[in-house]
C-alpha cells in the first residue's frame, strides 16, 4: 500500500515524520489487515486511504493527548485489530505495549502481525477488561490506558481506570458525542478515581465526523470491588 497521504497528514496534523522503516511497517500492517479480513472480520474499513486515515492517523492522534515516554507501560483495551495501540508502537518503539482483546480470533491476528513485524515489547492478552482489572499483575499497573470504540463512557471508565496507576492517564478515543458521554460518566469517574483533564477535538482529513480524545487522569485508587463481573459494567453502568 502507498502511504504518501498518511506521511503528509502525520506531518501536518501531528508534527511527526514517519521514517521509511515505519512507513514499511504500516504498509505491511495494512496489507495483512486486508488479507486476513475476510476470515477474521477485523474491520469494516477496507479502502486503502480510509485505513490510513481512520485507523492509522486516528490512532497516532493519541500523541496530541499524552506524551509517551521510554519504558512506559501502555495498555490498549479492546484493541480489535490493534487500534490505537499498534500504530503508536510503530511510531514509538520504546513503549511497553499490552494489547488486551476479548475475542480469540482477533488475538490470533495480533500474534501474527506482531511476529511478522518483529515487534518486541508487545504483549497480547486474550481476556476481558473486567478480568484483567481484578488480576493483581495487571491492576493499577499501567502508565497509560487507551481505548477506541469499546463501550459507552460510564462502562468504559470501569474497564480503564482499574488498570491505570494513580497519577497515570487514560485516553478514550470518542466520536461526536464525547462531551455528553463524559457528563453521563461523572458518577462513574468519581467512584473509580478518575478526573477528566480535557477533551481534545480532532478533525481528520476525509473524515466528516469530529473525533475527540477524552483525557482522564487517575487521581485516586479504584475501590477493590471494581471492575465488577464481566458484563455488569455495560448492563448496570455506574
Ligand atoms: N479498538 C479497536 C478499533 O477501534 O478498531 C476495536 C474496536 S471494536 C468495535 C471493539 C472491540 O472491543 C472488539 O474487538 C471487542 O471484542 C472488544 N471488547 C469489547 N468489550 C471488551 C471487554 N470487556 N474486554 C476486552 N475486550 C472487549
PDB file of C-alpha atoms and ligand atoms in Angstrom:
ATOM      1  CA  UNK A   1       0.000   0.000   0.000  1.00  0.00           C
ATOM      2  CA  UNK A   2       1.194   3.534  -0.763  1.00  0.00           C
ATOM      3  CA  UNK A   3       1.167   5.714   2.301  1.00  0.00           C
ATOM      4  CA  UNK A   4       2.124   9.162   0.958  1.00  0.00           C
ATOM      5  CA  UNK A   5      -1.061  10.698   2.298  1.00  0.00           C
ATOM      6  CA  UNK A   6      -0.524   9.255   5.783  1.00  0.00           C
ATOM      7  CA  UNK A   7       3.026  10.619   5.812  1.00  0.00           C
ATOM      8  CA  UNK A   8       1.823  14.074   4.749  1.00  0.00           C
ATOM      9  CA  UNK A   9      -1.088  14.187   7.217  1.00  0.00           C
ATOM     10  CA  UNK A  10       1.063  12.914  10.096  1.00  0.00           C
ATOM     11  CA  UNK A  11       3.402  15.821   9.439  1.00  0.00           C
ATOM     12  CA  UNK A  12       0.662  18.446   9.007  1.00  0.00           C
ATOM     13  CA  UNK A  13      -1.693  17.368  11.785  1.00  0.00           C
ATOM     14  CA  UNK A  14       0.655  15.818  14.349  1.00  0.00           C
ATOM     15  CA  UNK A  15       4.072  17.282  13.521  1.00  0.00           C
ATOM     16  CA  UNK A  16       5.701  13.846  13.190  1.00  0.00           C
ATOM     17  CA  UNK A  17       7.870  12.343  10.480  1.00  0.00           C
ATOM     18  CA  UNK A  18       7.262   8.692   9.695  1.00  0.00           C
ATOM     19  CA  UNK A  19      10.666   7.373   8.649  1.00  0.00           C
ATOM     20  CA  UNK A  20      10.988   4.795   5.823  1.00  0.00           C
ATOM     21  CA  UNK A  21      11.127   1.826   8.267  1.00  0.00           C
ATOM     22  CA  UNK A  22       7.921   2.956   9.960  1.00  0.00           C
ATOM     23  CA  UNK A  23       6.253   3.522   6.587  1.00  0.00           C
ATOM     24  CA  UNK A  24       7.175  -0.017   5.512  1.00  0.00           C
ATOM     25  CA  UNK A  25       5.717  -1.401   8.734  1.00  0.00           C
ATOM     26  CA  UNK A  26       2.429   0.475   8.191  1.00  0.00           C
ATOM     27  CA  UNK A  27       2.296  -0.805   4.633  1.00  0.00           C
ATOM     28  CA  UNK A  28       2.703  -4.444   5.755  1.00  0.00           C
ATOM     29  CA  UNK A  29       0.124  -3.884   8.525  1.00  0.00           C
ATOM     30  CA  UNK A  30      -2.452  -2.561   6.024  1.00  0.00           C
ATOM     31  CA  UNK A  31      -1.822  -5.417   3.579  1.00  0.00           C
ATOM     32  CA  UNK A  32      -2.168  -8.087   6.297  1.00  0.00           C
ATOM     33  CA  UNK A  33      -5.273  -6.444   7.729  1.00  0.00           C
ATOM     34  CA  UNK A  34      -6.946  -6.719   4.323  1.00  0.00           C
ATOM     35  CA  UNK A  35      -5.623 -10.220   3.647  1.00  0.00           C
ATOM     36  CA  UNK A  36      -6.962 -11.536   6.978  1.00  0.00           C
ATOM     37  CA  UNK A  37     -10.160  -9.533   6.963  1.00  0.00           C
ATOM     38  CA  UNK A  38     -12.403 -11.989   5.087  1.00  0.00           C
ATOM     39  CA  UNK A  39     -11.797 -14.821   7.505  1.00  0.00           C
ATOM     40  CA  UNK A  40     -11.372 -12.853  10.721  1.00  0.00           C
ATOM     41  CA  UNK A  41     -13.808  -9.959  10.287  1.00  0.00           C
ATOM     42  CA  UNK A  42     -11.302  -7.390  11.542  1.00  0.00           C
ATOM     43  CA  UNK A  43     -12.551  -4.134  10.036  1.00  0.00           C
ATOM     44  CA  UNK A  44     -15.407  -2.652   8.022  1.00  0.00           C
ATOM     45  CA  UNK A  45     -12.955  -0.117   6.577  1.00  0.00           C
ATOM     46  CA  UNK A  46     -11.234  -1.555   3.522  1.00  0.00           C
ATOM     47  CA  UNK A  47     -10.375   1.336   1.165  1.00  0.00           C
ATOM     48  CA  UNK A  48      -6.609   1.921   1.471  1.00  0.00           C
ATOM     49  CA  UNK A  49      -6.847   5.666   2.117  1.00  0.00           C
ATOM     50  CA  UNK A  50      -9.626   5.115   4.666  1.00  0.00           C
ATOM     51  CA  UNK A  51      -7.409   2.606   6.521  1.00  0.00           C
ATOM     52  CA  UNK A  52      -4.644   5.209   6.512  1.00  0.00           C
ATOM     53  CA  UNK A  53      -6.881   7.995   7.887  1.00  0.00           C
ATOM     54  CA  UNK A  54      -9.466   6.201  10.052  1.00  0.00           C
ATOM     55  CA  UNK A  55      -7.213   3.544  11.551  1.00  0.00           C
ATOM     56  CA  UNK A  56      -3.607   4.730  11.356  1.00  0.00           C
ATOM     57  CA  UNK A  57      -3.821   8.537  11.600  1.00  0.00           C
ATOM     58  CA  UNK A  58      -6.705   8.387  14.105  1.00  0.00           C
ATOM     59  CA  UNK A  59      -4.602   6.085  16.329  1.00  0.00           C
ATOM     60  CA  UNK A  60      -1.479   8.239  16.030  1.00  0.00           C
ATOM     61  CA  UNK A  61      -3.512  11.311  17.060  1.00  0.00           C
ATOM     62  CA  UNK A  62      -3.342   9.989  20.658  1.00  0.00           C
ATOM     63  CA  UNK A  63       0.004  11.808  20.844  1.00  0.00           C
ATOM     64  CA  UNK A  64      -1.994  15.063  20.967  1.00  0.00           C
ATOM     65  CA  UNK A  65      -3.274  13.901  24.365  1.00  0.00           C
ATOM     66  CA  UNK A  66      -0.280  12.210  26.037  1.00  0.00           C
ATOM     67  CA  UNK A  67       3.482  12.174  25.611  1.00  0.00           C
ATOM     68  CA  UNK A  68       4.576   8.533  25.539  1.00  0.00           C
ATOM     69  CA  UNK A  69       7.938   8.108  27.252  1.00  0.00           C
ATOM     70  CA  UNK A  70      10.564   5.334  27.023  1.00  0.00           C
ATOM     71  CA  UNK A  71       9.729   2.323  29.181  1.00  0.00           C
ATOM     72  CA  UNK A  72       6.209   3.473  29.926  1.00  0.00           C
ATOM     73  CA  UNK A  73       3.657   0.707  30.244  1.00  0.00           C
ATOM     74  CA  UNK A  74       0.765   1.280  27.880  1.00  0.00           C
ATOM     75  CA  UNK A  75      -2.342  -0.923  27.515  1.00  0.00           C
ATOM     76  CA  UNK A  76      -4.920  -0.768  24.728  1.00  0.00           C
ATOM     77  CA  UNK A  77      -8.240  -2.179  25.968  1.00  0.00           C
ATOM     78  CA  UNK A  78     -10.479  -3.879  23.358  1.00  0.00           C
ATOM     79  CA  UNK A  79      -7.827  -3.318  20.732  1.00  0.00           C
ATOM     80  CA  UNK A  80      -9.509  -5.408  17.985  1.00  0.00           C
ATOM     81  CA  UNK A  81      -7.013  -5.478  15.112  1.00  0.00           C
ATOM     82  CA  UNK A  82      -4.608  -3.289  17.110  1.00  0.00           C
ATOM     83  CA  UNK A  83      -6.131   0.210  17.247  1.00  0.00           C
ATOM     84  CA  UNK A  84      -4.925   2.556  18.586  1.00  0.00           C
ATOM     85  CA  UNK A  85      -2.067   0.633  20.293  1.00  0.00           C
ATOM     86  CA  UNK A  86      -0.138  -0.850  17.392  1.00  0.00           C
ATOM     87  CA  UNK A  87       0.271   2.314  15.292  1.00  0.00           C
ATOM     88  CA  UNK A  88       1.581   4.049  18.426  1.00  0.00           C
ATOM     89  CA  UNK A  89       4.060   1.208  18.974  1.00  0.00           C
ATOM     90  CA  UNK A  90       5.220   1.520  15.352  1.00  0.00           C
ATOM     91  CA  UNK A  91       5.837   5.226  15.962  1.00  0.00           C
ATOM     92  CA  UNK A  92       7.420   4.832  19.407  1.00  0.00           C
ATOM     93  CA  UNK A  93       9.316   1.537  19.619  1.00  0.00           C
ATOM     94  CA  UNK A  94      10.370   2.333  23.188  1.00  0.00           C
ATOM     95  CA  UNK A  95       6.996   1.805  24.895  1.00  0.00           C
ATOM     96  CA  UNK A  96       5.990  -1.451  26.629  1.00  0.00           C
ATOM     97  CA  UNK A  97       2.665  -2.208  24.980  1.00  0.00           C
ATOM     98  CA  UNK A  98      -0.056  -4.636  26.058  1.00  0.00           C
ATOM     99  CA  UNK A  99      -2.899  -5.319  23.628  1.00  0.00           C
ATOM    100  CA  UNK A 100      -5.969  -6.556  25.516  1.00  0.00           C
ATOM    101  CA  UNK A 101      -8.712  -8.191  23.487  1.00  0.00           C
ATOM    102  CA  UNK A 102     -11.592 -10.493  24.460  1.00  0.00           C
ATOM    103  CA  UNK A 103     -12.026 -12.194  21.072  1.00  0.00           C
ATOM    104  CA  UNK A 104      -9.536 -15.003  20.407  1.00  0.00           C
ATOM    105  CA  UNK A 105      -9.773 -14.677  16.610  1.00  0.00           C
ATOM    106  CA  UNK A 106      -8.540 -11.092  16.850  1.00  0.00           C
ATOM    107  CA  UNK A 107      -5.640 -12.010  19.124  1.00  0.00           C
ATOM    108  CA  UNK A 108      -4.629 -14.636  16.536  1.00  0.00           C
ATOM    109  CA  UNK A 109      -4.254 -11.797  14.039  1.00  0.00           C
ATOM    110  CA  UNK A 110      -2.363  -9.688  16.590  1.00  0.00           C
ATOM    111  CA  UNK A 111       0.051 -12.593  17.242  1.00  0.00           C
ATOM    112  CA  UNK A 112       0.592 -12.900  13.500  1.00  0.00           C
ATOM    113  CA  UNK A 113       1.176  -9.215  12.754  1.00  0.00           C
ATOM    114  CA  UNK A 114       3.466  -8.572  15.728  1.00  0.00           C
ATOM    115  CA  UNK A 115       5.562 -11.632  14.786  1.00  0.00           C
ATOM    116  CA  UNK A 116       5.707 -10.600  11.122  1.00  0.00           C
ATOM    117  CA  UNK A 117       6.788  -7.067  12.039  1.00  0.00           C
ATOM    118  CA  UNK A 118       9.247  -8.468  14.620  1.00  0.00           C
ATOM    119  CA  UNK A 119       7.915  -6.175  17.334  1.00  0.00           C
ATOM    120  CA  UNK A 120       9.419  -6.671  20.752  1.00  0.00           C
ATOM    121  CA  UNK A 121       7.912  -5.204  23.928  1.00  0.00           C
ATOM    122  CA  UNK A 122       4.408  -6.069  22.750  1.00  0.00           C
ATOM    123  CA  UNK A 123       2.299  -8.438  24.834  1.00  0.00           C
ATOM    124  CA  UNK A 124      -1.045  -9.798  23.674  1.00  0.00           C
ATOM    125  CA  UNK A 125      -3.595 -10.627  26.314  1.00  0.00           C
ATOM    126  CA  UNK A 126      -6.736 -12.586  25.395  1.00  0.00           C
ATOM    127  CA  UNK A 127      -9.030 -11.563  28.255  1.00  0.00           C
ATOM    128  CA  UNK A 128     -11.867  -9.287  29.206  1.00  0.00           C
ATOM    129  CA  UNK A 129     -11.110  -5.925  30.768  1.00  0.00           C
ATOM    130  CA  UNK A 130     -13.227  -6.893  33.802  1.00  0.00           C
ATOM    131  CA  UNK A 131     -10.954  -9.921  34.414  1.00  0.00           C
ATOM    132  CA  UNK A 132      -7.692  -8.059  33.799  1.00  0.00           C
ATOM    133  CA  UNK A 133      -8.760  -5.278  36.156  1.00  0.00           C
ATOM    134  CA  UNK A 134      -9.113  -7.781  39.027  1.00  0.00           C
ATOM    135  CA  UNK A 135      -5.808  -9.540  38.254  1.00  0.00           C
ATOM    136  CA  UNK A 136      -3.132  -8.296  40.665  1.00  0.00           C
ATOM    137  CA  UNK A 137      -0.496  -8.490  37.897  1.00  0.00           C
ATOM    138  CA  UNK A 138      -2.499  -6.060  35.744  1.00  0.00           C
ATOM    139  CA  UNK A 139      -4.386  -3.896  38.203  1.00  0.00           C
ATOM    140  CA  UNK A 140      -3.040  -0.320  38.567  1.00  0.00           C
ATOM    141  CA  UNK A 141      -0.011  -1.440  36.557  1.00  0.00           C
ATOM    142  CA  UNK A 142      -0.130   0.915  33.550  1.00  0.00           C
ATOM    143  CA  UNK A 143       1.065   4.484  32.991  1.00  0.00           C
ATOM    144  CA  UNK A 144      -1.247   4.990  30.033  1.00  0.00           C
ATOM    145  CA  UNK A 145      -4.537   3.188  29.301  1.00  0.00           C
ATOM    146  CA  UNK A 146      -6.151   3.593  25.863  1.00  0.00           C
ATOM    147  CA  UNK A 147      -9.379   2.510  24.192  1.00  0.00           C
ATOM    148  CA  UNK A 148     -11.277   3.225  20.998  1.00  0.00           C
ATOM    149  CA  UNK A 149     -14.832   2.158  20.155  1.00  0.00           C
ATOM    150  CA  UNK A 150     -15.226  -0.308  23.025  1.00  0.00           C
ATOM    151  CA  UNK A 151     -18.100   0.931  25.250  1.00  0.00           C
ATOM    152  CA  UNK A 152     -20.019   3.987  26.384  1.00  0.00           C
ATOM    153  CA  UNK A 153     -18.076   6.208  28.777  1.00  0.00           C
ATOM    154  CA  UNK A 154     -19.567   5.021  32.128  1.00  0.00           C
ATOM    155  CA  UNK A 155     -18.784   1.332  31.395  1.00  0.00           C
ATOM    156  CA  UNK A 156     -15.527   2.267  29.693  1.00  0.00           C
ATOM    157  CA  UNK A 157     -14.380   4.089  32.834  1.00  0.00           C
ATOM    158  CA  UNK A 158     -14.891   0.839  34.760  1.00  0.00           C
ATOM    159  CA  UNK A 159     -12.759  -1.037  32.192  1.00  0.00           C
ATOM    160  CA  UNK A 160      -9.929   1.516  32.055  1.00  0.00           C
ATOM    161  CA  UNK A 161      -9.416   3.096  35.469  1.00  0.00           C
ATOM    162  CA  UNK A 162      -8.711  -0.128  37.462  1.00  0.00           C
ATOM    163  CA  UNK A 163      -5.782  -0.849  35.100  1.00  0.00           C
ATOM    164  CA  UNK A 164      -4.259   2.628  35.472  1.00  0.00           C
ATOM    165  CA  UNK A 165      -1.695   3.607  38.120  1.00  0.00           C
ATOM    166  CA  UNK A 166      -2.600   6.510  40.380  1.00  0.00           C
ATOM    167  CA  UNK A 167      -1.030   9.502  38.605  1.00  0.00           C
ATOM    168  CA  UNK A 168      -1.349   7.775  35.200  1.00  0.00           C
ATOM    169  CA  UNK A 169      -3.568   8.759  32.272  1.00  0.00           C
ATOM    170  CA  UNK A 170      -6.447   7.172  30.385  1.00  0.00           C
ATOM    171  CA  UNK A 171      -7.299   8.326  26.872  1.00  0.00           C
ATOM    172  CA  UNK A 172     -10.643   7.372  25.321  1.00  0.00           C
ATOM    173  CA  UNK A 173     -10.946   7.937  21.563  1.00  0.00           C
ATOM    174  CA  UNK A 174     -14.510   9.069  21.048  1.00  0.00           C
ATOM    175  CA  UNK A 175     -16.758  10.370  18.275  1.00  0.00           C
ATOM    176  CA  UNK A 176     -19.207  13.266  18.053  1.00  0.00           C
ATOM    177  CA  UNK A 177     -20.922  12.671  21.435  1.00  0.00           C
ATOM    178  CA  UNK A 178     -17.837  12.769  23.628  1.00  0.00           C
ATOM    179  CA  UNK A 179     -18.916  15.687  25.806  1.00  0.00           C
ATOM    180  CA  UNK A 180     -22.360  14.209  26.522  1.00  0.00           C
ATOM    181  CA  UNK A 181     -20.758  10.842  27.287  1.00  0.00           C
ATOM    182  CA  UNK A 182     -18.377  12.478  29.750  1.00  0.00           C
ATOM    183  CA  UNK A 183     -21.332  14.098  31.522  1.00  0.00           C
ATOM    184  CA  UNK A 184     -23.076  10.726  31.779  1.00  0.00           C
ATOM    185  CA  UNK A 185     -19.894   9.252  33.275  1.00  0.00           C
ATOM    186  CA  UNK A 186     -19.450  11.852  36.041  1.00  0.00           C
ATOM    187  CA  UNK A 187     -20.593   9.472  38.778  1.00  0.00           C
ATOM    188  CA  UNK A 188     -18.522   6.539  37.464  1.00  0.00           C
ATOM    189  CA  UNK A 189     -15.395   8.678  37.199  1.00  0.00           C
ATOM    190  CA  UNK A 190     -15.763   9.993  40.743  1.00  0.00           C
ATOM    191  CA  UNK A 191     -16.269   6.491  42.213  1.00  0.00           C
ATOM    192  CA  UNK A 192     -13.407   4.940  40.225  1.00  0.00           C
ATOM    193  CA  UNK A 193     -10.819   7.681  40.895  1.00  0.00           C
ATOM    194  CA  UNK A 194     -10.785   9.474  37.531  1.00  0.00           C
ATOM    195  CA  UNK A 195     -10.785  13.189  36.691  1.00  0.00           C
ATOM    196  CA  UNK A 196     -11.346  14.471  33.146  1.00  0.00           C
ATOM    197  CA  UNK A 197      -8.480  16.868  32.401  1.00  0.00           C
ATOM    198  CA  UNK A 198      -9.547  17.855  28.902  1.00  0.00           C
ATOM    199  CA  UNK A 199     -11.396  16.837  25.793  1.00  0.00           C
ATOM    200  CA  UNK A 200      -9.394  17.418  22.614  1.00  0.00           C
ATOM    201  CA  UNK A 201     -11.114  17.879  19.258  1.00  0.00           C
ATOM    202  CA  UNK A 202      -9.545  16.050  16.319  1.00  0.00           C
ATOM    203  CA  UNK A 203     -10.505  16.758  12.702  1.00  0.00           C
ATOM    204  CA  UNK A 204      -9.116  14.111  10.377  1.00  0.00           C
ATOM    205  CA  UNK A 205      -8.781  14.672   6.619  1.00  0.00           C
ATOM    206  CA  UNK A 206     -11.538  12.911   4.626  1.00  0.00           C
ATOM    207  CA  UNK A 207     -13.414  12.034   7.829  1.00  0.00           C
ATOM    208  CA  UNK A 208     -16.623  14.085   8.063  1.00  0.00           C
ATOM    209  CA  UNK A 209     -17.362  13.440  11.747  1.00  0.00           C
ATOM    210  CA  UNK A 210     -15.408  15.159  14.507  1.00  0.00           C
ATOM    211  CA  UNK A 211     -13.387  12.891  16.787  1.00  0.00           C
ATOM    212  CA  UNK A 212     -12.480  13.614  20.397  1.00  0.00           C
ATOM    213  CA  UNK A 213      -9.801  12.463  22.794  1.00  0.00           C
ATOM    214  CA  UNK A 214     -11.113  12.291  26.357  1.00  0.00           C
ATOM    215  CA  UNK A 215      -8.101  12.669  28.638  1.00  0.00           C
ATOM    216  CA  UNK A 216      -8.652  11.304  32.150  1.00  0.00           C
ATOM    217  CA  UNK A 217      -6.148  11.478  34.983  1.00  0.00           C
ATOM    218  CA  UNK A 218      -6.229   8.791  37.655  1.00  0.00           C
ATOM    219  CA  UNK A 219      -6.297  10.809  40.851  1.00  0.00           C
ATOM    220  CA  UNK A 220      -7.226   8.162  43.452  1.00  0.00           C
ATOM    221  CA  UNK A 221      -7.068   4.368  43.834  1.00  0.00           C
ATOM    222  CA  UNK A 222     -10.050   2.436  42.464  1.00  0.00           C
ATOM    223  CA  UNK A 223     -12.097   0.679  45.188  1.00  0.00           C
ATOM    224  CA  UNK A 224     -11.377  -3.094  45.157  1.00  0.00           C
ATOM    225  CA  UNK A 225     -14.885  -4.122  44.119  1.00  0.00           C
ATOM    226  CA  UNK A 226     -14.414  -2.531  40.666  1.00  0.00           C
ATOM    227  CA  UNK A 227     -14.423  -3.681  37.940  1.00  0.00           C
ATOM    228  CA  UNK A 228     -17.463  -5.834  38.625  1.00  0.00           C
ATOM    229  CA  UNK A 229     -18.032  -9.226  36.951  1.00  0.00           C
ATOM    230  CA  UNK A 230     -17.842  -9.491  33.132  1.00  0.00           C
ATOM    231  CA  UNK A 231     -20.875  -7.917  31.543  1.00  0.00           C
ATOM    232  CA  UNK A 232     -22.001  -5.990  34.626  1.00  0.00           C
ATOM    233  CA  UNK A 233     -20.369  -2.620  33.744  1.00  0.00           C
ATOM    234  CA  UNK A 234     -22.371  -2.414  30.496  1.00  0.00           C
ATOM    235  CA  UNK A 235     -25.580  -3.889  31.957  1.00  0.00           C
ATOM    236  CA  UNK A 236     -25.588  -1.709  35.084  1.00  0.00           C
ATOM    237  CA  UNK A 237     -23.300   1.276  34.402  1.00  0.00           C
ATOM    238  CA  UNK A 238     -22.314   3.303  37.468  1.00  0.00           C
TER     239      UNK A 238
HETATM  240  N1  LIG B   1     -10.315  -0.675  19.352  1.00  0.00           N
HETATM  241  C1  LIG B   1     -10.488  -1.292  18.042  1.00  0.00           C
HETATM  242  C2  LIG B   1     -10.729  -0.244  16.989  1.00  0.00           C
HETATM  243  O1  LIG B   1     -11.005   0.898  17.331  1.00  0.00           O
HETATM  244  O2  LIG B   1     -10.647  -0.570  15.786  1.00  0.00           O
HETATM  245  C3  LIG B   1     -11.606  -2.323  18.055  1.00  0.00           C
HETATM  246  C4  LIG B   1     -12.982  -1.739  18.259  1.00  0.00           C
HETATM  247  S1  LIG B   1     -14.246  -2.977  18.229  1.00  0.00           S
HETATM  248  C5  LIG B   1     -15.645  -2.058  17.807  1.00  0.00           C
HETATM  249  C6  LIG B   1     -14.448  -3.316  19.966  1.00  0.00           C
HETATM  250  C7  LIG B   1     -13.504  -4.383  20.463  1.00  0.00           C
HETATM  251  O3  LIG B   1     -13.506  -4.392  21.877  1.00  0.00           O
HETATM  252  C8  LIG B   1     -13.891  -5.776  19.990  1.00  0.00           C
HETATM  253  O4  LIG B   1     -12.781  -6.384  19.392  1.00  0.00           O
HETATM  254  C9  LIG B   1     -14.315  -6.474  21.262  1.00  0.00           C
HETATM  255  O5  LIG B   1     -14.007  -7.860  21.258  1.00  0.00           O
HETATM  256  C10 LIG B   1     -13.510  -5.728  22.313  1.00  0.00           C
HETATM  257  N2  LIG B   1     -14.144  -5.706  23.640  1.00  0.00           N
HETATM  258  C11 LIG B   1     -15.406  -5.310  23.954  1.00  0.00           C
HETATM  259  N3  LIG B   1     -15.612  -5.405  25.270  1.00  0.00           N
HETATM  260  C12 LIG B   1     -14.465  -5.867  25.822  1.00  0.00           C
HETATM  261  C13 LIG B   1     -14.065  -6.180  27.156  1.00  0.00           C
HETATM  262  N4  LIG B   1     -14.907  -6.041  28.167  1.00  0.00           N
HETATM  263  N5  LIG B   1     -12.808  -6.620  27.348  1.00  0.00           N
HETATM  264  C14 LIG B   1     -11.944  -6.776  26.310  1.00  0.00           C
HETATM  265  N6  LIG B   1     -12.268  -6.501  25.024  1.00  0.00           N
HETATM  266  C15 LIG B   1     -13.518  -6.057  24.782  1.00  0.00           C
END
